GROMACS .gro file of C-alpha atoms in nm:
model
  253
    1UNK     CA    1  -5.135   7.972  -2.794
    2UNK     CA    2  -5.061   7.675  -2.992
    3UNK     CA    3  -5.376   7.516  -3.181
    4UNK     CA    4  -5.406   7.161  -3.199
    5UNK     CA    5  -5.609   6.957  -3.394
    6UNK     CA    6  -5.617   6.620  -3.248
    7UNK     CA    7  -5.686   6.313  -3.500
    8UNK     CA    8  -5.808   5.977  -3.269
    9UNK     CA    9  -5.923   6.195  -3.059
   10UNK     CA   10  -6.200   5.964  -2.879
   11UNK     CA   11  -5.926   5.659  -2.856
   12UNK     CA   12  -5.718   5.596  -2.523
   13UNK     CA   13  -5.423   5.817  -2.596
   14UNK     CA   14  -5.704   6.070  -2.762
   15UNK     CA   15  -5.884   6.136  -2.424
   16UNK     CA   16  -5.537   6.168  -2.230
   17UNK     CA   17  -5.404   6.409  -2.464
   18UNK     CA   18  -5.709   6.631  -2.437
   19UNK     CA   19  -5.654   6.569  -2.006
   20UNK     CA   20  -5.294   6.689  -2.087
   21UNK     CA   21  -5.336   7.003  -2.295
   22UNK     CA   22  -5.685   7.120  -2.072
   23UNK     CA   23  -5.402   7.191  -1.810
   24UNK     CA   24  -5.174   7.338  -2.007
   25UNK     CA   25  -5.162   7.758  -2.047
   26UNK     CA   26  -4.971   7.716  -2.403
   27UNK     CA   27  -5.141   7.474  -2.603
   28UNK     CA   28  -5.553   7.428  -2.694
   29UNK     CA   29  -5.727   7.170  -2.849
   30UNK     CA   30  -5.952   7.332  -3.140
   31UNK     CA   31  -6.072   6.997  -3.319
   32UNK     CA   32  -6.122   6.677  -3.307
   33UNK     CA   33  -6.138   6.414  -3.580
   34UNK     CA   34  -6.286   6.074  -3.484
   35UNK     CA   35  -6.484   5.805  -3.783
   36UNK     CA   36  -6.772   5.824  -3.523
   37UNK     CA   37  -6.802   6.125  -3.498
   38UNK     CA   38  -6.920   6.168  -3.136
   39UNK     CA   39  -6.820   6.447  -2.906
   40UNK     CA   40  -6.670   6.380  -2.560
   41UNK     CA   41  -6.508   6.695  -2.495
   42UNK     CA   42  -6.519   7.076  -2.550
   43UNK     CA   43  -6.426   7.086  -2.900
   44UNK     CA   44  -6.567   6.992  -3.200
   45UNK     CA   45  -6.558   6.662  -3.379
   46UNK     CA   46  -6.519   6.525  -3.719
   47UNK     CA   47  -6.548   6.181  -3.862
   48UNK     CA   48  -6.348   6.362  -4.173
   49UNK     CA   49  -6.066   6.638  -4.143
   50UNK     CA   50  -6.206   6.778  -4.435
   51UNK     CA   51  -6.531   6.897  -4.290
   52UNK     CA   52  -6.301   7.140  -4.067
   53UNK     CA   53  -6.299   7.427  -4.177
   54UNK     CA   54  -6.131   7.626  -3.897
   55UNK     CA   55  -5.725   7.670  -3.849
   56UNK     CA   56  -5.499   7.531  -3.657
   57UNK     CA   57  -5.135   7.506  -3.628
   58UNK     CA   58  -5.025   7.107  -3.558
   59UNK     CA   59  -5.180   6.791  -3.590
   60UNK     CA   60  -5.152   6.484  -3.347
   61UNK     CA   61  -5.247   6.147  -3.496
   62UNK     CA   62  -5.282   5.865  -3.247
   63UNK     CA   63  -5.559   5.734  -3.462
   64UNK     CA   64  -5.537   5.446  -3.702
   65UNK     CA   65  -5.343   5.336  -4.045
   66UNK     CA   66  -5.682   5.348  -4.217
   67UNK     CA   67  -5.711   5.767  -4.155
   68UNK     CA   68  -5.397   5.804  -4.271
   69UNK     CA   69  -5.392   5.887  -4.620
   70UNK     CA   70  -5.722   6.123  -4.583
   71UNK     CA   71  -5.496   6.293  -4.293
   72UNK     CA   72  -5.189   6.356  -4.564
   73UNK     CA   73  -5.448   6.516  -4.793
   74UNK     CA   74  -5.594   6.784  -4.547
   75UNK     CA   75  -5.260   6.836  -4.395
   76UNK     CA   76  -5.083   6.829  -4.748
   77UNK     CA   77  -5.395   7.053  -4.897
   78UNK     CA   78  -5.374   7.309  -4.577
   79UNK     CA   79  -4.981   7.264  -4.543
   80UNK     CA   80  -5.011   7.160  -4.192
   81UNK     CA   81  -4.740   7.014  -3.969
   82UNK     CA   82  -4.841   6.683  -3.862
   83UNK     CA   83  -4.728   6.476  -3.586
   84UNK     CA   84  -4.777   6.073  -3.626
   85UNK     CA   85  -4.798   5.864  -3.341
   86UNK     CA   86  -4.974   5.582  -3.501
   87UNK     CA   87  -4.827   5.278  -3.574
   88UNK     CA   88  -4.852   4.961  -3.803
   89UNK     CA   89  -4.806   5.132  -4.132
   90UNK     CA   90  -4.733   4.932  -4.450
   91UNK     CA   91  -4.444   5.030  -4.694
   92UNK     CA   92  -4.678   5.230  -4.925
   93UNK     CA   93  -4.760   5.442  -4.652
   94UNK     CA   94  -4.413   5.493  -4.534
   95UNK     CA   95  -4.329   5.595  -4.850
   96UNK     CA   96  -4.631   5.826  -4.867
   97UNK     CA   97  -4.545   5.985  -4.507
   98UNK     CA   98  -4.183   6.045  -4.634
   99UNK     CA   99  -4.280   6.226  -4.967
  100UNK     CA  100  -4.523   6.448  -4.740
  101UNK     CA  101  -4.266   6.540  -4.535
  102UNK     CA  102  -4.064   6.739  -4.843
  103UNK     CA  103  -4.348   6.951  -4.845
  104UNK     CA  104  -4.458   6.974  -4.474
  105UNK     CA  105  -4.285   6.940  -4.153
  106UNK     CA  106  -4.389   6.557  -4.008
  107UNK     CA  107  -4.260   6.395  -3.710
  108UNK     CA  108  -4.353   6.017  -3.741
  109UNK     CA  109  -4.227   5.784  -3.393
  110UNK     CA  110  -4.328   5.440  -3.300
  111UNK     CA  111  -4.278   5.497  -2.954
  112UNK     CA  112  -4.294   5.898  -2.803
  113UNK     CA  113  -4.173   5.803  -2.453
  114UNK     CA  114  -3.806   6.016  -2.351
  115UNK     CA  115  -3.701   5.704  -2.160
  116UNK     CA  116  -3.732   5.467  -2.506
  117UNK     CA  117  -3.579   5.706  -2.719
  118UNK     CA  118  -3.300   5.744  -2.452
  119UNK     CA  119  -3.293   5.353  -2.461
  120UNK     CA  120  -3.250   5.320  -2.829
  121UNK     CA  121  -2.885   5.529  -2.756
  122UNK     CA  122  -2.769   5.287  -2.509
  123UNK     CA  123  -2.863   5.040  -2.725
  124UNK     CA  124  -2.612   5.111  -3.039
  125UNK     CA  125  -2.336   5.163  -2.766
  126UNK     CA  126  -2.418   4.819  -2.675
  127UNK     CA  127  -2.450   4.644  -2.998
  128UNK     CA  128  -2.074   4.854  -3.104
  129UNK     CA  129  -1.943   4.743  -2.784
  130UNK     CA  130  -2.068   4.344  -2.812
  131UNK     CA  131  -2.110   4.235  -3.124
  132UNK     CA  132  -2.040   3.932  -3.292
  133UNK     CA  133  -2.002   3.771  -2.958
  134UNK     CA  134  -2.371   3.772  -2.808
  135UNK     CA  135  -2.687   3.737  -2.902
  136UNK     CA  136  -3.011   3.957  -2.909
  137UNK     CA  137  -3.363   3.903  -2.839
  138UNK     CA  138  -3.635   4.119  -2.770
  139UNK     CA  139  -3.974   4.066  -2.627
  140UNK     CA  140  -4.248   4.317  -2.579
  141UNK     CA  141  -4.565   4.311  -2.389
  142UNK     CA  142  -4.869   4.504  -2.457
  143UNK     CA  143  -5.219   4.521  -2.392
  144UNK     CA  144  -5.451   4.232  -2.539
  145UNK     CA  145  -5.639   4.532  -2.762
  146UNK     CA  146  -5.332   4.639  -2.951
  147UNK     CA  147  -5.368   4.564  -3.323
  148UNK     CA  148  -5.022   4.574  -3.421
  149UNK     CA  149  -4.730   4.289  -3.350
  150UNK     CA  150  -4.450   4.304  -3.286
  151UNK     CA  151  -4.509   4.678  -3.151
  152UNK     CA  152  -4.433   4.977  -3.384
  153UNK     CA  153  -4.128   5.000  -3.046
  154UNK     CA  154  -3.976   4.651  -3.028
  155UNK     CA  155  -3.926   4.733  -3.454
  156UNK     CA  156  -3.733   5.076  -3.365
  157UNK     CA  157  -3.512   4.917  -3.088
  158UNK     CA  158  -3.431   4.654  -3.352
  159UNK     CA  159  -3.333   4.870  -3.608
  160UNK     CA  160  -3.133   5.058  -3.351
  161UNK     CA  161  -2.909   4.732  -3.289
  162UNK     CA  162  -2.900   4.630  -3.627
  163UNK     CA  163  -2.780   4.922  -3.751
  164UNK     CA  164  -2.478   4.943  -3.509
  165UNK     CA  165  -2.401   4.537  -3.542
  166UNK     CA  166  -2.071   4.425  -3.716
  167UNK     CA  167  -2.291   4.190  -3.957
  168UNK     CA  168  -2.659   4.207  -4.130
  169UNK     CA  169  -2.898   4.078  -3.888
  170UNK     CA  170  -3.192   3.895  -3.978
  171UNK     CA  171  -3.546   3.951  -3.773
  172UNK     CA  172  -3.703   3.601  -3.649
  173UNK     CA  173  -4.050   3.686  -3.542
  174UNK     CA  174  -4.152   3.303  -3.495
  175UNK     CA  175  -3.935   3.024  -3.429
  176UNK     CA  176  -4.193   2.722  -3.378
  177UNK     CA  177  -4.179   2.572  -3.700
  178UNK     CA  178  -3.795   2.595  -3.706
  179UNK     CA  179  -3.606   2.272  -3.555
  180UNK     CA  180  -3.251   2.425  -3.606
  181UNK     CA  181  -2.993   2.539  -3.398
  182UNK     CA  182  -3.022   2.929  -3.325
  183UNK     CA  183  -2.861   3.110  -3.635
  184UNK     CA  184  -2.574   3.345  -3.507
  185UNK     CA  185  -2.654   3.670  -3.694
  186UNK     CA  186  -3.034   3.710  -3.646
  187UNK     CA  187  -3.215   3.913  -3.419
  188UNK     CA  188  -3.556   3.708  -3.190
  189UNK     CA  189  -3.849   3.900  -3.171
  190UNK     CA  190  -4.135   3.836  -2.935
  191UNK     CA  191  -4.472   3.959  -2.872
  192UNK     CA  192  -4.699   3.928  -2.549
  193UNK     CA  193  -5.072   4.044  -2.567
  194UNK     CA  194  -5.250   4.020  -2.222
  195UNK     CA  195  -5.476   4.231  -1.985
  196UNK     CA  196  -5.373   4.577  -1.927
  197UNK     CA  197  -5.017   4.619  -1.979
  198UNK     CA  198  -4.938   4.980  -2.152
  199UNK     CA  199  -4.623   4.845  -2.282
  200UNK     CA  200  -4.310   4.670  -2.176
  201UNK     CA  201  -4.017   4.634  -2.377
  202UNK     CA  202  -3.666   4.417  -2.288
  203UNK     CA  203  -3.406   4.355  -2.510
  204UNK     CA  204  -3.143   4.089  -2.405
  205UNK     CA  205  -2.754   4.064  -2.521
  206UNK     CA  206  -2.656   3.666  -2.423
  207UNK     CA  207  -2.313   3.607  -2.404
  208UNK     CA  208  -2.116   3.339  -2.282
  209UNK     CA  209  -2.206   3.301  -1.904
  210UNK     CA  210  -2.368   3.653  -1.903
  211UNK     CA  211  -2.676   3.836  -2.031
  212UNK     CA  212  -2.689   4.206  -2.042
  213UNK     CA  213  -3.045   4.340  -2.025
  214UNK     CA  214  -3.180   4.697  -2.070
  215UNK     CA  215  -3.542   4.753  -1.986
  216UNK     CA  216  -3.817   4.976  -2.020
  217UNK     CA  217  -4.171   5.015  -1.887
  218UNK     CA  218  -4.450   5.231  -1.903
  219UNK     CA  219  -4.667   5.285  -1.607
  220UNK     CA  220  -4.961   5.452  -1.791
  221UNK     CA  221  -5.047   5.587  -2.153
  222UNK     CA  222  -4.943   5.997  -1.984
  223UNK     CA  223  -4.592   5.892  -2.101
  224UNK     CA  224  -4.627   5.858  -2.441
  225UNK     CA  225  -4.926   6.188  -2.450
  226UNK     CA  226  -4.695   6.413  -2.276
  227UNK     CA  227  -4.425   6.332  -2.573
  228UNK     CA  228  -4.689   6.380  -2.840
  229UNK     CA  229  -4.732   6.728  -2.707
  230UNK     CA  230  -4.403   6.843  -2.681
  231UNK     CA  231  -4.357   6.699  -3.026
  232UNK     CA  232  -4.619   6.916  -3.188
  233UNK     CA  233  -4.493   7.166  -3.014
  234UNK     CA  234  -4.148   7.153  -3.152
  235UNK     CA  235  -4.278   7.046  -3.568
  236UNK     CA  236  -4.527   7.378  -3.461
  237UNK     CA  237  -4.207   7.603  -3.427
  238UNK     CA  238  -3.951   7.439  -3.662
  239UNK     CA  239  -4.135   7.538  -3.958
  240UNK     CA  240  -3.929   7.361  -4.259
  241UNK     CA  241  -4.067   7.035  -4.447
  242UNK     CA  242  -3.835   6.801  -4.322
  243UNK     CA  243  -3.916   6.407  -4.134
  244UNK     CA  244  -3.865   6.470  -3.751
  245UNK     CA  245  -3.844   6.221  -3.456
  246UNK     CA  246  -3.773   6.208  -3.110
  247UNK     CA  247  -3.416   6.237  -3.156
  248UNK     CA  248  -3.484   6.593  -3.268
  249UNK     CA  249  -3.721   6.657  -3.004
  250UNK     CA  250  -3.443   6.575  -2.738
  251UNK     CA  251  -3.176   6.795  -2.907
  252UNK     CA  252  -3.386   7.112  -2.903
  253UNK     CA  253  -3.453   7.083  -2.533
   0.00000   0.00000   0.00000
């Protein structure tokens, strides 16, 4: 039985990971930590991962960028395998998640969906296959309670092209102070906040006379817990200090 301690545990994705794991025989939520404090489910919660005292095996974050440096300490302290799903980090945190991760196993994603990490594959074929000749822009569309813009997502799928472009791309976040002629080597990002949306993400090659356009949507938040799980699963039994993502997730399965 895998023992999970689940950090954002009273948030949206907290309360559909704990739906997830009640119906699962393998894993078992032991703790919660949450800055309120307040207890929604059968476990205990903790506004501070140091009050817990008890063991477990993984961590799942889907918290926010404020807990993370007291979660690096317990998990650092306690050399526990972490799994971060939160997004919106700054560089200093980056750089702290990446020198935990020689000393514990971490697996840090800005999206945990299958289908996006599948995406961001097709995507480096694409940008190989096209590139000088078309342009890229992607827009994403989230919920109007997200913090965080452009998504943690729309940032990976970038970095995906960019990476497998012919030139260095430049991102353009906002273009309405720009009266210029669209650069050739740059890459448009957009950001839509509105209602209820879990999270859309397009990202359009525009050629001459033709625009390529690959696609992904989320129909509810299970997508992204169900991901979370099998990643904590995986950092659970991998053991080494290392920085894991989804990529590694798909290989071992």
């Amino acid at each position: 039985m895998l023992r999970i301690a689940l950090s954002g545990c009273n948030g949206r994705m907290g309360r559909v990971i704990t739906d997830i794991c009640a119906h699962k025989d393998n894993v078992k939520i032991v703790a919660g930590f949450d800055l309120a404090g307040q207890k929604l489910a059968d476990f205990p919660v903790y506004a501070d991962p140091h009050e817990f005292t008890g063991a477990c095996d993984v961590i799942i974050d889907f918290s926010n960028v404020s807990s993370t440096d007291s979660l690096l300490d317990y998990c650092l302290k306690n050399k526990t395998p972490v799994v971060i799903c939160t997004t919106g980090h700054d560089e200093a945190q980056l750089a702290r998640i990446a020198a935990a991760s020689a000393e514990i196993p971490v697996f840090r994603s800005g999206n945990m969906s299958l289908g996006i990490n599948l995406m961001l594959d097709l995507l480096r074929k694409c940008a190989k296959v096209l590139g000088e000749g078309f342009d890229v822009e992607i827009v994403e569309k989230h919920h109007n309670q997200k913090l965080d813009a452009p998504s943690g997502t729309a940032l990976m799928l970038a970095d995906a092209v960019k990476e497998s472009l012919p030139y260095e791309a430049e991102y353009v976040y906002d273009r309405h102070e720009r009266r210029e002629k669209r650069p050739a080597h740059e890459i448009g990002i957009s950001a839509v906040r509105g209602g209820t949306i879990v999270g859309e993400h397009s990202v359009l090659f525009c050629g001459r006379d033709e625009v390529i356009e690959i696609r992904h949507s989320a129909q509810s938040r299970e997508v992204f817990a169900v991901g979370a799980v099998n990643a904590a699963v995986f950092l659970a039994a991998c053991k080494a200090p290392g920085l894991y993502n989804m990529q590694d997730v798909i290989a071992s399965l």
